[in-house]
Amino acid sequence: MVDEKAFCDVSKILFPTLYRIGMSIVHSDADAQDAVQQALMKAWVHREKIHREKLRPWLTRTMINECRNIQRHRMRVTPVERMDENGVYIPPDSGLAEAMAALPEKLRIPLLLKYGEHYCEKEVAQTLDITVSTVKNRLYRARKALEKNLKAEVTFE
Amino acid sequence: MRKRTISTGDLHRLTPPVSKAFEQRATRTLDDLSFLKEEPVMKRKIWVVALVAALVLMLAAGAVALVLSNLERVAELEGTMGSFDTWPAGERVELVRMLLEEGLIQRDEAVERLLAGGLPDQETVKLATEIVTQGMGVREDVVCFVSILETLKGPIGHWSPEDKAWYTDVLRENGLLGVDAEDTLHPIRPEDVEMTQAEAEKIAFDAVAEAYGFDPAELSAYKAGAEYSAVPGKEDQAKWMITFYPPDPKGGHKAFSRYYVLVDPRTREVVSDPEQYLLTPAQRVGEMEITPDQLRQRDALYDTKGHHYHWTHQERALYMPDRFALPSPDGIPEDQAVRAALEAVQNHERFVPEAYVGYETVPLFCPGRLTETTLTTKPYWCVVLVNQVEADGTLENPYGITYGEIDVMLDAESGQVFNISGWGDAFPLPDQTE
């Protein structure tokens, strides 16, 4: 089980991760913040039955579910926000942004978790409730799809 | 084909950085939560969603049926407008009328003045908010559908299964149910069930008593709560969730509990639900690093001493051995650790001396384990500098507030500082740049 301090410590460290994953799904700052807060509150209530080692994938999975619920309830698919004179964010690498946005969510999320947030494949599998072999398969397909979109051989640091 | 290397930073820059305001707000919420011994009353739509999820832990044995369907309008307003603290004047007056009908507030001069109308919107909002928060005894940001219901009928965990099912239905109808058709348990009405609530409670009682070593007379003083719950679409697999709520030293019973049992009405067995992260009492006890007796002693310590920051090293080492240990006689002494920590903080680039007011120093000794939060496997001091105010029962501070915290980690043997982290005005969060 996870006690309060450990829960809060891990949660604070995870804020940026959860927010980034949320943004990649809902493409809305307000919705992503909503999803993060909902996931944290839900995890807080369940904290005594979460193993510490599984807190990160549990939180991430809960947050992904919250994003999907927000999308479903608000019936909204918002295009990726771009910074303009109204103050909306524009990613510096628009080519990469477009290539990533073109990926189906089930390929994009594992890729972001592994290469963006440094989850190991087992953690990605726990987060998304799929097998490790499925994770490997989706990572492979994601990389291939990116290569096609970027017209370049892709490696991750 | 040309080559392209994508870095972590490239992926991070696909989204805007987390705003400081959001991070500080969420951090403050987490720290308020961590200061609590018990769960707070739900605050907003997000709390409402989490509370519904928490129904898998909370059961009600309340004998009084909830007949507050006229308050469903509150859920409707939350669903369309958001949390109470964002409502305009007209809706706040409407809430005052509803609470007046329910007897939660009394008709006095302030209420008469509000209902007479004619006040500017800003004044109406202010007056209505004062009436509601004082009538309920909570802060403005706590006022919501569930907190109103709890003020009238007690903790949601203590409600009847039928009332919880009604509540869930209202949330669902108003779009306030965060997880709808997903794989989370939700309360449903216990109709045509193979096992009665009383039978389930008996099985659960025996399971908890055996696993946790309860004397039956002691456990009998706990309040049993029940919920009949199922994953949407799998109602034929619904199960009883029985929870036993400890007596509250302040009176009544606590609103939350870890002593829950899942009972399958078809097999009449105590079961686990790994997908819901629900274990049997025996499994939970098997995973604990302390004995059931120590668990209850620890709960009593929270009741008497509050947050473990106020405990002795011996108490923390005994009741939280996964996180704390007795200071090593071979390492640096506590006062040296504290001095080194304070010096490191004062010399840190993020430190704002003029904002460092009201902080207390809490030296903690940790055994050092490789987890997601620790950075070493060797024993270390964690000197916590924290500015927190304990709950004082006022409307502004019913649960306690943490204004800032700085954690300094030092190697127990060498005394070298290997990590400093924190937040608050005295130690603002760094910019989110890469």
XYZ file of C-alpha atoms in Angstrom:
591
model
C 0.000 0.000 0.000
C 1.052 3.584 -0.532
C 1.071 5.972 2.384
C 0.230 9.627 2.100
C 3.731 11.012 1.844
C 4.888 8.545 -0.786
C 1.682 9.123 -2.733
C 2.196 12.863 -2.721
C 5.883 12.598 -3.565
C 5.245 10.361 -6.544
C 2.272 12.404 -7.674
C 4.224 15.644 -7.664
C 6.986 14.055 -9.681
C 4.400 12.716 -12.109
C 2.505 15.968 -12.745
C 4.365 16.862 -15.938
C 4.149 13.289 -17.233
C 0.441 12.984 -16.597
C -0.208 16.391 -18.081
C 1.784 15.635 -21.241
C 0.051 12.317 -21.750
C -3.285 13.997 -21.150
C -2.541 16.737 -23.648
C -1.593 14.160 -26.258
C -5.088 12.681 -25.901
C -7.458 15.562 -25.251
C -5.416 18.362 -26.878
C -6.856 20.845 -24.442
C -5.101 22.410 -21.496
C -8.256 22.664 -19.413
C -9.285 19.088 -20.109
C -5.800 17.771 -19.432
C -5.714 19.571 -16.098
C -9.146 18.201 -15.309
C -8.046 14.678 -16.129
C -4.902 14.942 -14.037
C -6.784 16.208 -11.018
C -9.500 13.594 -11.363
C -6.927 10.839 -11.660
C -5.028 12.054 -8.606
C -8.161 12.288 -6.524
C -9.280 8.845 -7.590
C -5.884 7.389 -6.844
C -5.827 9.129 -3.483
C -9.033 7.427 -2.471
C -7.693 4.053 -3.554
C -4.176 4.589 -2.256
C -4.305 1.964 0.423
C -4.872 -0.788 -2.091
C -2.242 0.305 -4.568
C 1.196 -1.229 -4.401
C 3.850 1.454 -4.417
C 5.633 -0.153 -7.339
C 2.436 0.066 -9.361
C 1.486 3.596 -8.435
C 2.970 5.191 -11.520
C 1.305 2.860 -14.044
C -1.912 2.937 -12.010
C -1.978 6.726 -11.989
C -1.172 6.899 -15.668
C -3.820 4.404 -16.602
C -6.415 6.169 -14.487
C -5.501 9.456 -16.092
C -5.788 7.983 -19.603
C -9.232 6.663 -18.697
C -10.230 10.084 -17.390
C -9.115 11.647 -20.673
C -11.263 9.215 -22.603
C -14.229 9.949 -20.400
C -13.782 13.649 -20.847
C -13.682 13.175 -24.590
C -16.775 11.030 -24.516
C -18.797 13.269 -22.247
C -17.860 16.495 -23.880
C -18.122 15.067 -27.392
C -15.174 17.100 -28.442
C -12.090 16.438 -30.514
C -9.904 19.472 -30.376
C -7.124 19.851 -32.864
C -3.655 20.356 -31.533
C -3.425 23.882 -30.187
C -1.040 26.239 -31.845
C 0.407 29.421 -30.443
C -0.880 32.499 -32.100
C -1.551 36.027 -31.086
C -4.188 34.675 -28.728
C -1.509 32.860 -26.731
C -2.100 29.266 -27.791
C 0.915 26.982 -27.701
C 2.726 26.091 -30.946
C 5.197 23.206 -30.708
C 8.605 24.286 -31.987
C 8.884 21.252 -34.250
C 5.668 21.342 -36.205
C 6.757 18.495 -38.466
C 7.242 16.143 -35.536
C 4.020 17.380 -33.980
C 2.056 16.611 -37.100
C 3.719 13.233 -37.519
C 2.883 12.315 -33.920
C -0.680 13.612 -34.223
C -1.130 11.426 -37.290
C -0.369 8.316 -35.251
C -3.379 6.440 -33.938
C -3.695 6.877 -30.196
C -2.910 3.253 -29.451
C 0.478 3.694 -31.088
C 1.135 7.236 -29.902
C 0.551 6.613 -26.197
C 2.985 3.699 -25.797
C 5.600 5.657 -27.711
C 5.214 8.704 -25.483
C 5.271 6.612 -22.324
C 8.432 4.779 -23.290
C 10.506 7.403 -25.037
C 9.021 10.565 -23.590
C 8.473 9.489 -20.007
C 10.944 6.597 -19.765
C 8.523 3.943 -18.658
C 9.962 0.484 -19.105
C 8.016 -1.836 -21.382
C 6.599 -3.714 -18.426
C 5.293 -0.471 -16.953
C 3.794 0.522 -20.281
C 2.082 -2.856 -20.386
C 0.731 -2.387 -16.845
C -0.440 1.115 -17.627
C -2.305 0.148 -20.762
C -3.365 -3.312 -19.559
C -1.749 -5.063 -22.496
C 1.022 -7.611 -22.769
C 4.678 -6.708 -23.085
C 4.790 -8.310 -26.497
C 1.903 -6.078 -27.576
C 3.829 -3.089 -26.288
C 6.865 -4.066 -28.320
C 4.699 -4.584 -31.372
C 3.033 -1.192 -31.030
C 6.344 0.569 -30.462
C 7.674 -0.992 -33.599
C 4.634 0.019 -35.591
C 4.715 3.516 -34.137
C 8.322 3.976 -35.134
C 7.635 2.709 -38.626
C 4.670 5.018 -39.011
C 6.767 7.972 -37.821
C 9.482 7.104 -40.290
C 6.940 7.131 -43.061
C 5.518 10.487 -41.938
C 8.903 12.094 -41.365
C 10.522 10.440 -44.359
C 13.530 9.600 -42.207
C 14.975 6.713 -40.279
C 13.938 7.346 -36.675
C 15.855 6.579 -33.515
C 15.092 7.692 -29.980
C 17.584 9.010 -27.494
C 17.082 7.577 -46.117
C 18.159 10.415 -43.863
C 18.314 9.806 -40.152
C 16.308 11.543 -37.463
C 16.994 11.260 -33.754
C 14.100 12.196 -31.496
C 15.002 13.179 -27.961
C 12.933 13.157 -24.817
C 12.922 16.920 -24.959
C 11.547 16.836 -28.508
C 8.624 14.762 -27.263
C 8.099 16.978 -24.234
C 7.976 20.084 -26.371
C 5.042 18.689 -28.322
C 2.866 19.963 -25.489
C 2.969 23.225 -23.583
C 4.763 23.116 -20.242
C 2.706 22.559 -17.144
C 1.606 25.953 -15.931
C 3.023 26.957 -12.580
C -0.420 27.895 -11.388
C -1.776 24.426 -12.057
C 1.198 22.674 -10.563
C 1.085 24.769 -7.443
C -2.643 24.299 -7.142
C -2.403 20.558 -7.514
C 0.590 20.412 -5.195
C -1.277 22.336 -2.563
C -4.224 19.987 -2.894
C -1.966 16.970 -2.474
C -0.308 18.429 0.570
C -3.634 19.299 2.130
C -4.639 15.694 1.558
C -1.445 14.306 3.012
C -1.958 16.327 6.161
C -5.311 14.764 6.759
C -5.880 11.719 8.890
C -9.105 11.124 7.115
C -10.541 11.948 3.764
C -11.973 15.428 3.291
C -15.481 16.161 2.200
C -15.624 16.294 -1.562
C -14.775 19.646 -3.063
C -15.804 19.807 -6.661
C -16.838 17.792 -9.623
C -13.452 16.049 -9.525
C -14.037 15.064 -5.911
C -17.489 13.845 -6.787
C -16.007 11.602 -9.435
C -13.354 10.276 -7.069
C -15.926 9.744 -4.365
C -17.991 7.561 -6.624
C -14.897 5.510 -7.348
C -14.333 5.329 -3.626
C -17.685 3.684 -3.187
C -15.958 0.379 -3.693
C -14.414 1.019 -0.286
C -17.320 2.686 1.350
C -20.469 1.001 2.349
C -23.413 2.273 4.205
C -25.490 0.524 6.737
C -27.680 3.514 7.226
C -31.199 2.608 7.998
C -32.603 5.949 6.907
C -33.541 6.199 3.276
C -32.286 9.223 1.466
C -35.215 11.207 0.234
C -33.510 14.276 -1.061
C -34.429 13.999 -4.729
C -35.168 17.725 -4.749
C -31.442 18.289 -4.353
C -30.813 16.606 -7.672
C -31.000 20.115 -9.077
C -27.589 20.756 -7.446
C -26.086 17.945 -9.494
C -27.747 19.357 -12.586
C -26.163 22.742 -11.931
C -22.766 21.185 -11.354
C -23.064 19.241 -14.541
C -23.866 22.303 -16.605
C -21.975 25.060 -14.804
C -19.195 23.398 -12.894
C -18.346 23.814 -9.238
C -20.330 26.052 -6.902
C -17.596 28.636 -6.587
C -18.060 29.468 -10.267
C -21.837 29.869 -10.165
C -23.415 33.236 -10.910
C -25.717 35.066 -8.541
C -29.020 33.562 -9.637
C -27.898 29.984 -9.166
C -26.395 30.717 -5.760
C -29.696 32.169 -4.614
C -31.402 29.060 -5.947
C -29.094 26.952 -3.806
C -29.934 29.009 -0.741
C -33.645 28.325 -1.365
C -32.964 24.596 -1.694
C -30.937 24.471 1.503
C -33.646 26.427 3.277
C -36.190 23.817 2.226
C -33.957 21.059 3.539
C -33.461 22.806 6.854
C -29.728 23.130 6.379
C -29.933 26.880 6.819
C -32.384 28.915 8.841
C -34.359 31.914 7.698
C -32.639 34.894 9.285
C -32.060 38.531 8.410
C -29.331 37.721 5.909
C -31.463 35.140 4.137
C -34.438 37.515 4.041
C -32.288 40.242 2.560
C -30.970 37.872 -0.098
C -34.353 36.456 -1.054
C -35.908 39.922 -1.197
C -33.770 40.523 -4.255
C -32.617 43.815 -5.657
C -28.989 43.508 -4.652
C -26.202 43.940 -7.210
C -24.908 40.633 -8.548
C -21.559 40.902 -6.807
C -23.200 41.514 -3.460
C -25.693 38.724 -4.071
C -22.864 36.278 -4.771
C -21.027 37.356 -1.628
C -24.099 37.166 0.609
C -25.302 33.850 -0.799
C -21.846 32.348 -0.380
C -21.647 33.485 3.241
C -25.052 31.992 3.976
C -24.224 28.669 2.349
C -20.720 28.239 3.778
C -21.734 29.241 7.279
C -24.807 27.072 7.151
C -22.782 24.065 6.038
C -19.672 24.926 8.013
C -17.322 24.488 5.053
C -15.248 26.554 2.643
C -16.758 27.754 -0.590
C -14.728 25.352 -2.682
C -16.101 22.413 -0.682
C -19.758 23.164 -1.434
C -21.063 20.590 -3.899
C -23.772 17.970 -4.380
C -22.167 15.311 -2.234
C -21.003 17.657 0.519
C -24.533 19.002 0.868
C -25.905 15.479 1.053
C -23.269 14.502 3.603
C -23.994 17.525 5.733
C -27.598 16.392 5.884
C -27.184 12.630 6.050
C -23.681 11.854 7.195
C -20.717 10.318 5.363
C -21.628 8.728 2.073
C -19.953 5.524 3.127
C -22.618 5.112 5.769
C -25.582 5.424 3.421
C -27.749 2.503 2.385
C -27.013 0.587 -0.838
C -30.196 2.000 -2.349
C -29.160 5.566 -1.598
C -25.741 5.027 -3.097
C -27.305 3.594 -6.237
C -29.606 6.629 -6.456
C -26.648 8.959 -6.006
C -24.698 7.200 -8.751
C -27.676 7.438 -11.089
C -27.935 11.181 -10.468
C -24.260 11.664 -11.198
C -24.538 9.641 -14.373
C -27.599 11.568 -15.570
C -25.763 14.848 -15.098
C -22.494 13.857 -16.663
C -20.664 13.893 -13.377
C -19.677 10.269 -13.417
C -16.063 10.266 -14.569
C -15.920 6.589 -15.355
C -19.157 5.492 -16.951
C -19.006 2.393 -19.097
C -15.424 1.684 -18.180
C -14.159 -1.081 -15.948
C -14.879 0.426 -12.559
C -17.353 -0.763 -9.992
C -20.463 1.348 -9.482
C -23.248 0.921 -6.952
C -26.474 -0.601 -8.225
C -29.751 -1.406 -6.522
C -29.637 -4.759 -4.776
C -32.595 -6.430 -6.436
C -33.131 -10.199 -6.680
C -29.826 -10.857 -4.980
C -28.957 -14.397 -3.952
C -27.561 -13.206 -0.642
C -28.985 -10.610 1.679
C -27.015 -7.662 2.975
C -27.119 -9.105 6.476
C -25.707 -12.412 5.294
C -22.923 -10.662 3.445
C -22.109 -8.584 6.503
C -21.794 -11.726 8.624
C -19.349 -13.333 6.204
C -17.399 -10.107 5.958
C -17.296 -9.696 9.717
C -15.721 -13.119 10.174
C -13.186 -12.497 7.409
C -12.041 -9.158 8.855
C -11.954 -10.445 12.417
C -9.838 -13.428 11.425
C -7.426 -11.638 9.115
C -6.828 -8.626 11.334
C -7.033 -10.420 14.647
C -9.985 -8.418 15.882
C -11.699 -9.317 19.076
C -15.323 -9.745 17.934
C -16.517 -7.352 20.608
C -14.122 -4.698 19.321
C -15.156 -5.153 15.696
C -18.804 -5.040 16.693
C -18.259 -1.408 17.677
C -17.389 -0.631 14.068
C -20.142 0.566 11.770
C -20.832 -1.872 8.937
C -21.661 -0.332 5.598
C -22.834 -2.092 2.461
C -22.772 -1.483 -1.233
C -23.944 -3.729 -4.035
C -21.699 -2.926 -6.959
C -20.873 -4.027 -10.461
C -18.877 -2.966 -13.464
C -21.328 -1.412 -15.955
C -22.569 -4.120 -18.281
C -21.626 -6.887 -15.876
C -24.435 -6.550 -13.388
C -24.837 -10.321 -13.284
C -21.431 -10.394 -11.572
C -22.287 -7.805 -8.946
C -20.860 -8.293 -5.504
C -21.442 -7.047 -2.007
C -18.788 -4.737 -0.647
C -18.913 -4.574 3.106
C -16.791 -2.023 4.960
C -16.338 -1.649 8.679
C -15.839 1.935 9.826
C -13.880 2.473 13.031
C -15.341 4.550 15.827
C -14.219 8.158 15.649
C -12.732 9.509 18.909
C -14.579 12.748 18.125
C -17.879 10.915 17.977
C -19.711 8.681 15.530
C -17.695 6.650 13.070
C -15.000 7.583 10.625
C -15.937 8.313 7.045
C -13.310 6.056 5.484
C -11.899 2.661 6.287
C -9.455 0.088 5.012
C -11.463 -2.824 6.420
C -13.455 -3.781 3.348
C -14.507 -7.189 2.105
C -15.801 -8.261 -1.276
C -18.396 -11.044 -1.045
C -19.684 -12.953 -4.053
C -23.416 -13.527 -3.480
C -23.480 -16.516 -5.812
C -20.667 -18.516 -4.217
C -21.011 -16.894 -0.773
C -17.238 -16.524 -0.685
C -14.903 -13.704 0.150
C -13.188 -12.829 -3.100
C -10.629 -10.449 -4.511
C -10.892 -8.390 -7.673
C -7.405 -7.807 -9.050
C -8.659 -5.633 -11.892
C -10.104 -3.275 -9.316
C -7.050 -3.671 -7.106
C -9.264 -5.125 -4.399
C -7.746 -7.785 -2.182
C -9.206 -10.059 0.441
C -8.466 -9.140 4.060
C -6.040 -12.051 4.316
C -4.173 -10.883 1.214
C -3.925 -7.326 2.512
C -2.608 -8.459 5.859
C -0.136 -10.699 4.070
C 1.274 -7.705 2.224
C 1.670 -5.497 5.265
C 5.051 -4.847 6.801
C 3.516 -4.400 10.212
C 1.190 -6.661 12.161
C -2.539 -6.008 12.382
C -2.104 -5.001 16.009
C 0.542 -2.484 15.017
C -1.773 -1.208 12.295
C -4.416 -0.369 14.865
C -1.814 1.181 17.152
C -0.685 3.327 14.255
C -4.236 4.470 13.600
C -4.560 5.414 17.261
C -1.333 7.395 17.005
C -2.719 9.360 14.077
C -5.740 10.137 16.238
C -3.673 11.359 19.169
C -0.599 12.891 17.577
C -1.709 13.736 14.077
C 0.655 13.695 11.116
C 3.702 11.430 11.479
C 5.900 14.521 11.354
C 4.930 14.901 14.983
C 5.918 11.365 15.982
C 9.185 10.199 17.512
C 11.807 8.334 15.502
C 10.877 5.192 17.409
C 7.217 5.516 16.514
C 7.915 6.098 12.850
C 10.384 3.197 12.703
C 7.924 0.891 14.420
C 4.770 1.755 12.512
C 6.182 2.808 9.145
C 9.225 0.534 8.725
C 9.002 0.705 4.950
C 9.869 4.398 5.093
C 11.576 5.159 8.381
C 14.202 3.707 10.712
C 15.990 4.492 13.946
C 18.900 6.876 13.451
C 22.138 5.012 13.061
C 24.646 5.538 15.899
C 27.461 5.274 13.362
C 26.278 8.098 11.189
C 26.069 11.834 11.634
C 23.933 12.981 14.542
C 20.578 14.622 14.049
C 21.657 18.148 14.932
C 24.487 17.988 12.394
C 22.035 16.820 9.721
C 19.710 19.679 10.525
C 22.499 22.271 10.390
C 23.755 20.952 7.088
C 20.255 20.891 5.646
C 19.498 24.472 6.657
C 22.784 25.663 5.233
C 22.146 23.857 1.943
C 18.700 25.393 1.624
C 19.899 28.900 2.461
C 22.551 28.630 -0.211
C 20.173 27.201 -2.820
C 19.374 29.390 -5.812
C 15.631 28.821 -5.455
C 15.500 29.810 -1.801
C 13.597 33.009 -0.999
C 14.680 34.020 2.535
C 12.022 36.667 3.066
C 9.282 34.107 2.457
C 10.780 31.592 4.895
C 8.453 32.337 7.787
C 6.592 29.912 9.997
C 8.537 26.822 8.957
C 9.206 23.985 11.360
C 12.079 21.541 11.046
C 11.300 17.830 11.020
C 14.314 15.500 10.813
C 13.366 12.047 9.525
C 15.661 9.037 9.319
C 15.123 6.726 6.385
C 16.542 3.251 5.756
C 17.042 3.816 2.054
C 15.199 1.610 -0.385
C 15.176 1.652 -4.157
C 11.718 2.928 -5.000
C 10.320 5.485 -7.329
C 10.758 8.226 -4.768
C 14.047 7.428 -3.079
C 17.343 8.154 -4.696
C 19.587 5.900 -2.681
C 19.704 2.470 -1.097
C 21.818 3.700 1.796
C 20.378 5.134 5.019
C 19.818 8.857 4.876
C 18.412 11.788 6.759
C 15.514 13.609 5.222
C 15.241 16.978 6.911
C 11.811 18.370 6.157
C 11.239 22.103 6.454
C 7.509 22.580 6.385
C 5.098 25.439 6.873
C 1.764 23.992 7.753
C -1.194 25.013 9.813
C -3.234 22.434 11.588
C -6.987 22.345 11.233
C -8.590 24.816 13.589
C -12.247 24.110 12.935
C -12.836 27.422 11.170
C -14.549 27.743 7.823
C -11.307 28.872 6.279
C -9.253 26.031 7.602
C -11.306 22.973 8.421
C -8.631 20.506 7.399
C -5.281 22.208 7.771
C -3.161 23.904 5.111
C 0.415 23.415 3.949
C 1.999 26.566 2.561
C 5.329 25.109 1.557
C 7.756 22.282 2.077
C 11.436 21.736 1.414
C 12.950 18.247 1.696
C 16.716 17.936 2.114
C 18.248 14.467 1.806
C 21.655 13.804 3.342
C 23.767 10.679 3.356
C 23.559 9.353 6.913
C 27.230 8.402 6.990
C 28.939 11.295 5.265
C 26.373 14.006 5.876
C 26.587 15.023 2.230
C 23.442 16.568 0.751
C 22.409 14.606 -2.315
C 18.990 16.014 -3.079
C 16.906 19.072 -2.344
C 13.327 19.414 -3.519
C 10.418 21.539 -2.505
C 7.728 24.043 -3.333
C 6.077 27.125 -1.884
C 6.841 30.806 -1.714
C 10.112 30.180 0.077
C 11.206 27.604 -2.522
C 9.334 28.296 -5.769
C 9.106 25.568 -8.371
C 11.630 25.884 -11.173
C 10.632 26.938 -14.693
C 9.487 24.138 -16.986
C 12.110 24.593 -19.629
C 14.355 22.142 -21.366
